[in-house]
Amino acid sequence: MTTPDAPAVAGGRTPAPSRLRSFLAIDAREPLIARAQAPAGQLLILVVALLAVAPHLGTWPAALAVGAAMAATARPGWRTPILFGATWTTAFLGTALGENDTLDSIVAVLETERGSGLSPLALAMGFLALLFLGAIGILRHVARAPRSLIARRPLATLLALEALLCGLASLDAVRGTPRVLLWSAIVVLTPYLWFLPYAIVDQRTRAQDTWQQMAFLRPFWSPAYLPFGKGAAFLRKHLAQTPRELAVTRLKAVKLLLWANLLIFLRAALAWIFEGQLGIPRVAEAVDAHLAGQPFPVLAGWAALVLSTARFSLQIAIWAHLFIGIARLAGYRLPRGCWRPLESRTLMDYFNRFHYYFKELLVDFFFFPTFFKVFRAHPRLRLFFATFMAAGVGNAIWHFTRDIVLVATDGAPAALRSYASYAFYCLVLAVAVGLSQVRVSLGIRPSPTAFGRLYSFLFVWSFVVCMHLFSDGSRQHTLGERMAFLASLSGVH
């Protein structure tokens, strides 16, 4: 697998950088690298980073994140305590102030069980404290018993626990306070489902310091459901070792944070031009109009789909750049989370470039476990099936658990029905990426000519745009309604 910062180049050639890229390569200029190591340069990096991050994360989260990242590099002997404090301060304070979705989800559960009289804040903080203590207990248990079930199968065990809790909370006999307590525990646990396995695997293989593992359990630079930077093992591997490496990494961080702000401006400009001035509808509005028998012109429908794909792609890149930029300020020389997806030559290349850390999560916990266990006598089938498990099954599970509160508010049958569109997307994506992976393994590669590059671009992004209709994350239209709309854009009525 190639990383987003160093993709494979056809023919083994390294393309010469353009003048613009050479101008922007501040991390390659020795005078700037030297200045970035001086106190004045570090202060300037701190200020620029705060100004770049604060408008998007908020004042106190930005101050805490940027301040902790810079402090961890300034006091390397205190790195673990500083990162640990920042991570869990972000968790508890962010939950208490409603900066994450935990409180909203618990409030939604309480609305389905009126009269319970429980405080959503007390539930959120209480179960977060229990999770904190439980995570410490699990990591210490894994260090003592590396052959235990949770040590050998961390993700499967945690998913089974979540499924068990969901099953209990969905029983007709469970109502009122017990149901609220169960769903509150589920809501608090779910974001950590995808961080704990990395910590457990590292603890099992190296018996690392428990507090270091806890410092990277949903770290302060990644307050999401996806581990940007994976786990402690990956972060240790990418930690800058010399003052020069640290200075270069910080300059790369500044570039990435400023680039994220430029993409935010681009996203706003696209919305103003195409929606505000040209009147291009949102995809949901276009689908509604089609269902009402008053469709927009076909060109407007395609424009809505392309614009929605662009907006979604920019959002992924923006968050990836912000999170990885903060991690780089802490001295971690991490690959970018989104690296030139428009240059993707194949669907597998797109999958690698577009959302790198999501791809890594799926590869680590779905592709590799499958690849090393099944169809060993059939290498092509083995490769395809392992890719299918990652891009299809793992993808579907991650997105379903992210919205697990819908099982509480809408009921399991309704939540599954509304998820049909995304499940269909996962199926098609898994087959397409699996076939792309097999083709590459057979030595079938796109033509390096200008026509070949154009063909690759049109093929990959036509697929992405069409499938975005099923993967946009909304649940207000059925799979059949979306397919009918897509067919209408192709002239099929």
C-alpha positions as MATLAB code, in Angstrom:
seq = 'MTTPDAPAVAGGRTPAPSRLRSFLAIDAREPLIARAQAPAGQLLILVVALLAVAPHLGTWPAALAVGAAMAATARPGWRTPILFGATWTTAFLGTALGENDTLDSIVAVLETERGSGLSPLALAMGFLALLFLGAIGILRHVARAPRSLIARRPLATLLALEALLCGLASLDAVRGTPRVLLWSAIVVLTPYLWFLPYAIVDQRTRAQDTWQQMAFLRPFWSPAYLPFGKGAAFLRKHLAQTPRELAVTRLKAVKLLLWANLLIFLRAALAWIFEGQLGIPRVAEAVDAHLAGQPFPVLAGWAALVLSTARFSLQIAIWAHLFIGIARLAGYRLPRGCWRPLESRTLMDYFNRFHYYFKELLVDFFFFPTFFKVFRAHPRLRLFFATFMAAGVGNAIWHFTRDIVLVATDGAPAALRSYASYAFYCLVLAVAVGLSQVRVSLGIRPSPTAFGRLYSFLFVWSFVVCMHLFSDGSRQHTLGERMAFLASLSGVH';
ca = [
       0.000    0.000    0.000;
       1.260    3.445   -0.862;
       0.858    6.392    1.455;
      -0.884    9.621    0.411;
       2.395   11.520    0.560;
       4.274    9.086   -1.649;
       2.090    7.425   -4.280;
       3.536    5.090   -6.846;
       4.614    6.826  -10.043;
       4.348    5.077  -13.379;
       7.711    3.918  -14.650;
       9.358    4.665  -11.297;
       9.952    8.287  -12.266;
       9.592   11.149   -9.801;
       7.847   14.049  -11.534;
       9.558   17.421  -11.370;
       7.688   19.831   -9.083;
       5.888   22.741  -10.675;
       6.959   26.324  -10.014;
       3.988   26.827   -7.703;
       4.823   23.744   -5.658;
       8.455   24.782   -5.501;
       7.392   28.219   -4.231;
       5.136   26.688   -1.574;
       7.759   24.185   -0.394;
       8.615   26.158    2.743;
       9.548   22.902    4.484;
      12.402   22.390    1.991;
      14.087   25.773    2.489;
      16.996   25.625    4.913;
      16.727   29.260    6.129;
      13.067   28.740    7.068;
      13.854   25.398    8.691;
      16.505   27.085   10.803;
      14.130   29.888   11.816;
      11.415   27.380   12.729;
      13.775   25.956   15.367;
      14.266   29.338   17.035;
      11.881   30.583   19.781;
      10.568   33.407   17.565;
       9.849   30.980   14.748;
       8.053   28.570   17.091;
       5.925   31.421   18.420;
       5.015   32.446   14.874;
       4.021   28.849   14.056;
       1.865   28.766   17.213;
       0.049   31.984   16.277;
      -0.512   31.000   12.652;
      -1.802   27.579   13.696;
      -4.234   29.102   16.204;
      -5.574   31.521   13.605;
      -5.967   28.668   11.101;
      -7.718   26.262   13.475;
      -9.857   28.443   15.781;
     -12.539   29.436   13.224;
     -13.357   25.779   12.601;
     -12.861   23.975   15.917;
     -13.798   26.828   18.245;
     -11.676   29.001   20.495;
     -11.036   26.743   23.461;
     -10.663   23.480   21.486;
      -8.197   25.179   19.150;
      -6.218   26.730   22.006;
      -6.082   23.414   23.833;
      -5.151   21.381   20.754;
      -2.516   23.715   19.346;
      -1.121   24.570   22.787;
      -0.838   20.918   23.823;
       0.749   19.933   20.507;
       3.416   22.637   20.783;
       3.981   21.960   24.500;
       4.523   18.239   23.868;
       7.391   19.027   21.532;
       8.827   21.722   23.767;
       8.909   19.335   26.746;
       9.563   15.872   25.274;
      10.044   14.333   28.720;
       6.478   15.323   29.549;
       5.025   14.282   26.176;
       2.787   11.494   27.475;
       1.303   13.459   30.430;
       0.676   16.496   28.197;
      -1.015   14.477   25.444;
      -2.954   12.416   27.995;
      -4.223   15.569   29.709;
      -5.192   17.213   26.422;
      -6.991   14.123   25.125;
      -9.151   13.539   28.172;
      -9.726   17.229   28.860;
     -11.064   17.459   25.318;
     -13.239   14.388   25.914;
     -14.799   15.496   29.207;
     -14.995   19.223   28.535;
     -16.202   18.712   24.965;
     -18.944   16.398   26.227;
     -19.966   18.743   29.048;
     -20.180   21.743   26.706;
     -21.949   19.842   23.923;
     -19.020   20.194   21.512;
     -19.478   16.588   20.346;
     -22.633   14.616   19.545;
     -22.789   12.610   22.794;
     -25.195   14.918   24.631;
     -27.439   15.339   21.585;
     -27.683   11.579   21.164;
     -28.562   11.013   24.821;
     -31.167   13.790   24.646;
     -32.680   12.056   21.611;
     -32.889    8.810   23.606;
     -34.472   10.597   26.576;
     -37.141   12.047   24.277;
     -38.232    8.515   23.403;
     -38.554    7.697   27.126;
     -40.353   10.687   28.566;
     -40.616   10.920   32.296;
     -37.342    9.217   33.190;
     -36.156   12.354   34.983;
     -32.497   11.635   34.255;
     -30.001   14.354   33.394;
     -28.362   13.933   29.984;
     -25.225   15.691   31.230;
     -24.936   13.386   34.239;
     -25.451   10.347   32.009;
     -22.855   11.478   29.491;
     -20.206   12.366   32.056;
     -20.885    9.325   34.201;
     -20.611    6.816   31.369;
     -17.555    8.593   29.960;
     -15.885    8.190   33.365;
     -16.851    4.495   33.369;
     -15.428    4.117   29.860;
     -12.193    5.785   30.987;
     -11.818    3.338   33.875;
     -12.931    0.409   31.725;
     -10.368    1.214   29.027;
      -7.576    1.291   31.616;
      -8.771   -2.039   32.969;
      -8.914   -3.610   29.507;
      -5.408   -2.431   28.581;
      -3.939   -3.731   31.838;
      -5.756   -7.034   31.347;
      -4.355   -7.329   27.818;
      -0.828   -6.681   29.100;
      -1.258   -9.517   31.634;
      -3.179  -11.880   29.321;
      -2.070  -11.291   25.709;
      -3.782  -14.512   24.588;
      -7.223  -13.569   25.921;
     -10.157  -13.194   23.545;
     -10.235   -9.395   23.571;
      -6.462   -9.285   23.051;
      -6.636  -11.578   20.011;
      -9.917  -10.292   18.547;
     -10.336   -6.734   19.848;
     -12.648   -5.315   17.193;
     -14.823   -8.406   16.934;
     -15.177   -8.507   20.732;
     -16.094   -4.832   20.983;
     -18.587   -5.069   18.116;
     -20.143   -8.113   19.761;
     -20.443   -6.150   23.018;
     -22.107   -3.270   21.186;
     -24.505   -5.650   19.415;
     -25.374   -7.301   22.729;
     -26.092   -3.959   24.383;
     -28.202   -2.862   21.400;
     -30.138   -6.110   21.537;
     -30.859   -5.716   25.234;
     -31.844   -2.062   24.840;
     -34.223   -2.946   22.004;
     -36.190   -5.564   23.950;
     -39.834   -4.689   24.534;
     -39.438   -5.531   28.203;
     -36.723   -2.917   28.640;
     -38.329    0.482   29.085;
     -37.806    3.665   31.056;
     -34.633    4.155   33.060;
     -32.964    0.820   32.157;
     -33.364    1.557   28.442;
     -31.983    5.082   28.832;
     -28.995    3.749   30.781;
     -28.231    1.101   28.164;
     -28.448    3.499   25.240;
     -26.377    6.111   27.073;
     -23.653    3.494   27.561;
     -23.843    2.594   23.848;
     -23.660    6.220   22.729;
     -20.560    6.867   24.853;
     -18.848    3.610   23.839;
     -19.413    3.852   20.080;
     -16.833    6.551   19.170;
     -14.129    4.516   20.938;
     -14.930    1.262   19.114;
     -12.432    2.147   16.405;
      -9.667    3.529   18.669;
      -9.526    0.804   21.317;
      -8.491   -2.003   18.897;
      -5.319   -0.138   17.916;
      -4.438    0.364   21.591;
      -5.201   -3.269   22.434;
      -3.114   -4.657   19.561;
      -0.169   -2.461   20.522;
      -0.539   -3.348   24.198;
      -0.675   -7.057   23.349;
       2.429   -7.069   21.172;
       4.642   -4.640   23.101;
       3.079   -4.249   26.568;
       3.420   -0.482   26.346;
       2.716    2.078   29.022;
      -1.038    2.122   29.635;
      -1.056    5.907   30.006;
       0.529    6.350   26.593;
      -2.193    4.199   25.060;
      -4.832    6.248   26.869;
      -3.260    9.454   25.548;
      -4.046    8.328   21.987;
      -7.533    6.989   22.672;
      -9.532    9.388   20.501;
      -6.710   11.955   20.746;
      -7.388   15.659   21.018;
      -6.517   16.268   17.362;
      -9.024   13.627   16.205;
     -12.304   14.221   18.098;
     -14.196   12.094   15.576;
     -15.123    8.451   15.047;
     -12.077    7.811   12.847;
      -8.516    7.378   14.185;
      -6.534    9.989   12.269;
      -3.013    8.791   12.992;
      -4.164    5.252   13.818;
      -2.716    4.235   17.197;
       0.289    4.621   19.468;
       2.496    2.233   17.458;
       2.002    4.176   14.227;
       2.547    7.482   16.014;
       5.777    6.333   17.685;
       7.055    5.201   14.302;
       6.411    8.656   12.819;
       7.657   10.823   15.685;
      10.275   13.397   14.672;
      13.635   12.492   16.228;
      15.777   15.580   15.664;
      15.229   19.347   15.959;
      15.467   19.643   12.181;
      12.883   16.893   11.612;
      10.581   18.608   14.103;
      10.971   21.979   12.381;
      10.202   20.451    8.982;
       7.180   18.640   10.411;
       5.834   21.846   11.948;
       6.266   23.730    8.674;
       4.366   20.944    6.922;
       1.672   21.328    9.586;
       1.322   25.046    8.881;
       1.066   24.381    5.149;
      -1.629   21.775    5.724;
      -3.664   23.999    8.053;
      -3.506   26.921    5.621;
      -4.443   24.609    2.755;
      -7.485   23.469    4.753;
      -8.591   27.110    5.062;
      -8.141   27.625    1.337;
     -10.348   24.590    0.681;
     -12.979   26.009    3.045;
     -12.967   29.212    1.007;
     -13.251   27.172   -2.208;
     -16.226   25.241   -0.818;
     -17.981   28.489    0.095;
     -17.220   29.953   -3.335;
     -18.676   26.914   -5.095;
     -21.857   27.172   -3.010;
     -22.184   30.904   -3.717;
     -21.658   30.558   -7.459;
     -23.618   27.421   -8.254;
     -26.351   27.483   -5.619;
     -26.670   31.171   -4.869;
     -26.158   32.634   -8.343;
     -26.966   29.833  -10.791;
     -29.730   28.234   -8.739;
     -28.380   24.663   -8.849;
     -30.538   22.635   -6.448;
     -29.358   20.360   -3.683;
     -29.509   16.649   -4.495;
     -32.346   16.109   -2.014;
     -34.350   18.891   -3.673;
     -33.706   17.386   -7.119;
     -34.853   13.949   -5.965;
     -37.957   15.428   -4.307;
     -38.814   17.314   -7.491;
     -38.430   14.127   -9.548;
     -40.689   12.195   -7.177;
     -43.282   14.990   -7.309;
     -43.422   14.736  -11.105;
     -41.838   18.180  -11.601;
     -38.191   17.334  -12.245;
     -35.446   19.839  -12.826;
     -33.779   19.745  -16.243;
     -31.412   16.805  -16.651;
     -28.419   19.132  -16.790;
     -29.437   20.716  -13.479;
     -29.802   17.256  -11.931;
     -26.310   16.242  -13.012;
     -24.944   19.597  -11.840;
     -26.522   19.031   -8.420;
     -24.914   15.600   -8.170;
     -21.480   16.835   -9.265;
     -21.660   19.818   -6.886;
     -22.676   17.583   -3.975;
     -19.770   15.232   -4.729;
     -17.363   18.177   -4.813;
     -18.719   19.549   -1.538;
     -18.410   16.160    0.158;
     -14.886   15.621   -1.170;
     -13.809   19.039    0.051;
     -15.286   18.342    3.494;
     -13.308   15.103    3.813;
     -10.112   16.890    2.769;
     -10.731   19.833    5.115;
     -11.196   17.729    8.243;
      -8.309   15.427    7.317;
      -5.978   18.389    6.831;
      -7.041   20.071   10.083;
      -6.625   16.921   12.172;
      -3.339   15.804   10.619;
      -2.048   19.371   10.722;
      -2.534   19.487   14.507;
      -0.896   16.072   14.897;
       2.084   17.302   12.884;
       2.408   20.271   15.250;
       2.920   17.657   17.976;
       5.875   16.282   16.027;
       4.236   13.339   14.276;
       5.344   13.095   10.645;
       2.043   11.609    9.554;
       0.966   11.042    5.957;
      -1.827   13.283    4.752;
      -5.378   12.057    5.134;
      -6.399   13.087    1.611;
      -3.819   13.326   -1.173;
      -4.716   14.554   -4.674;
      -7.708   12.293   -5.311;
      -8.265   13.942   -8.704;
      -5.067   12.244   -9.872;
      -6.432    8.757   -9.125;
      -5.744    6.390  -12.019;
      -7.814    3.431  -10.779;
     -10.595    2.882   -8.240;
      -8.065    1.248   -5.915;
      -5.864    4.324   -6.266;
      -8.858    6.523   -5.454;
      -9.666    4.419   -2.380;
      -6.076    4.870   -1.199;
      -5.873    8.610   -1.843;
      -9.304    9.947   -0.928;
      -9.684    8.934    2.719;
      -6.359    7.421    3.743;
      -6.959    6.770    7.448;
     -10.398    5.301    6.823;
      -8.803    3.001    4.254;
      -6.074    2.101    6.755;
      -8.648    1.237    9.411;
     -10.459   -1.079    6.988;
      -7.203   -2.651    5.816;
      -5.909   -3.252    9.351;
      -9.070   -4.782   10.815;
     -10.866   -6.308    7.825;
      -8.503   -6.814    4.870;
      -5.504   -8.374    6.628;
      -7.450  -10.698    8.971;
      -9.383  -12.006    5.953;
      -6.411  -12.166    3.590;
      -4.329  -14.323    5.944;
      -7.133  -16.804    6.657;
      -9.168  -17.631    3.557;
      -8.691  -18.903   -0.026;
      -4.933  -19.391    0.328;
      -4.897  -21.710   -2.663;
      -6.645  -19.101   -4.830;
      -4.597  -15.875   -4.690;
      -6.867  -13.767   -6.923;
     -10.035  -14.797   -5.118;
      -8.234  -14.283   -1.830;
      -7.267  -10.726   -2.804;
     -10.742   -9.904   -4.097;
     -12.544  -11.307   -1.056;
     -10.247   -9.533    1.424;
     -10.796   -6.258   -0.442;
     -14.541   -6.904   -0.439;
     -14.521   -7.414    3.337;
     -12.706   -4.108    3.824;
     -14.381   -1.814    1.284;
     -17.787   -3.443    1.686;
     -18.409   -5.087    5.057;
     -16.062   -2.963    7.151;
     -17.239    0.214    5.449;
     -20.885   -0.648    6.114;
     -20.285   -1.552    9.763;
     -18.349    1.640   10.488;
     -21.006    3.916    9.024;
     -23.883    2.046   10.637;
     -22.315    2.187   14.114;
     -21.590    5.893   13.647;
     -25.367    6.487   13.482;
     -26.261    3.815   16.037;
     -28.518    6.229   17.944;
     -31.056    5.865   15.090;
     -31.705    2.326   16.309;
     -32.833    3.877   19.605;
     -34.910    6.702   18.134;
     -36.364    5.041   15.024;
     -36.194    1.350   15.905;
     -33.941   -1.291   14.388;
     -36.172   -2.125   11.376;
     -36.504    1.534   10.328;
     -32.780    2.197   10.872;
     -31.877   -0.783    8.682;
     -34.370    0.210    5.956;
     -33.016    3.760    5.791;
     -29.505    2.322    5.567;
     -30.274    0.314    2.413;
     -28.875    2.983    0.085;
     -25.527    3.090    1.807;
     -25.403   -0.700    2.020;
     -25.981   -0.821   -1.756;
     -23.155    1.675   -2.218;
     -20.833   -0.492   -0.100;
     -21.698   -3.546   -2.192;
     -20.983   -1.826   -5.514;
     -17.849   -0.109   -4.184;
     -16.476   -3.359   -2.763;
     -16.947   -5.227   -6.038;
     -15.464   -2.367   -8.079;
     -12.438   -1.814   -5.835;
     -11.897   -5.565   -5.533;
     -11.814   -5.959   -9.306;
      -9.517   -2.953   -9.584;
      -7.166   -4.505   -7.026;
      -7.085   -7.812   -8.906;
      -6.421   -6.062  -12.227;
      -3.478   -4.198  -10.736;
      -2.116   -7.450   -9.282;
      -2.253   -8.949  -12.790;
      -0.128   -6.080  -14.110;
      -3.015   -4.335  -15.894;
      -2.373   -0.640  -15.438;
      -3.767    2.510  -17.045;
      -1.980    3.969  -20.033;
       0.521    6.711  -19.053;
      -0.387    8.758  -22.153;
      -2.394   11.979  -21.969;
      -5.424   10.153  -23.390;
      -4.943    7.375  -20.838;
      -4.845    9.842  -17.968;
      -7.986   11.574  -19.254;
      -9.788    8.251  -19.634;
      -8.769    7.223  -16.092;
     -10.007   10.519  -14.661;
     -13.372   10.281  -16.437;
     -13.841    6.620  -15.491;
     -12.956    7.016  -11.808;
     -14.872   10.220  -11.185;
     -17.925    9.212  -13.211;
     -18.165    6.218  -10.898;
     -17.637    8.393   -7.804;
     -20.270   10.952   -8.866;
     -22.897    8.344   -9.702;
     -22.327    6.392   -6.496;
     -22.356    9.554   -4.385;
     -26.122    9.583   -4.813;
     -26.222    6.471   -2.595;
     -23.431    7.431   -0.184;
     -24.236   11.039    0.716;
     -25.179   10.043    4.268;
     -28.799   11.206    4.076;
     -31.617    8.775    4.859;
     -34.664   10.619    3.603;
     -34.973    8.772    0.283;
     -35.235    5.050   -0.320;
     -32.882    3.032   -2.478;
     -35.584    2.689   -5.130;
     -36.201    6.446   -5.231;
     -32.505    7.153   -5.672;
     -32.158    4.567   -8.414;
     -35.174    6.010  -10.211;
     -33.663    9.491  -10.031;
     -30.323    8.287  -11.380;
     -32.111    6.461  -14.189;
     -33.997    9.654  -15.063;
     -30.695   11.525  -15.409;
     -29.676    8.885  -17.966;
     -32.901    9.276  -19.917;
     -34.621    6.177  -18.522;
     -38.117    6.865  -17.239;
];
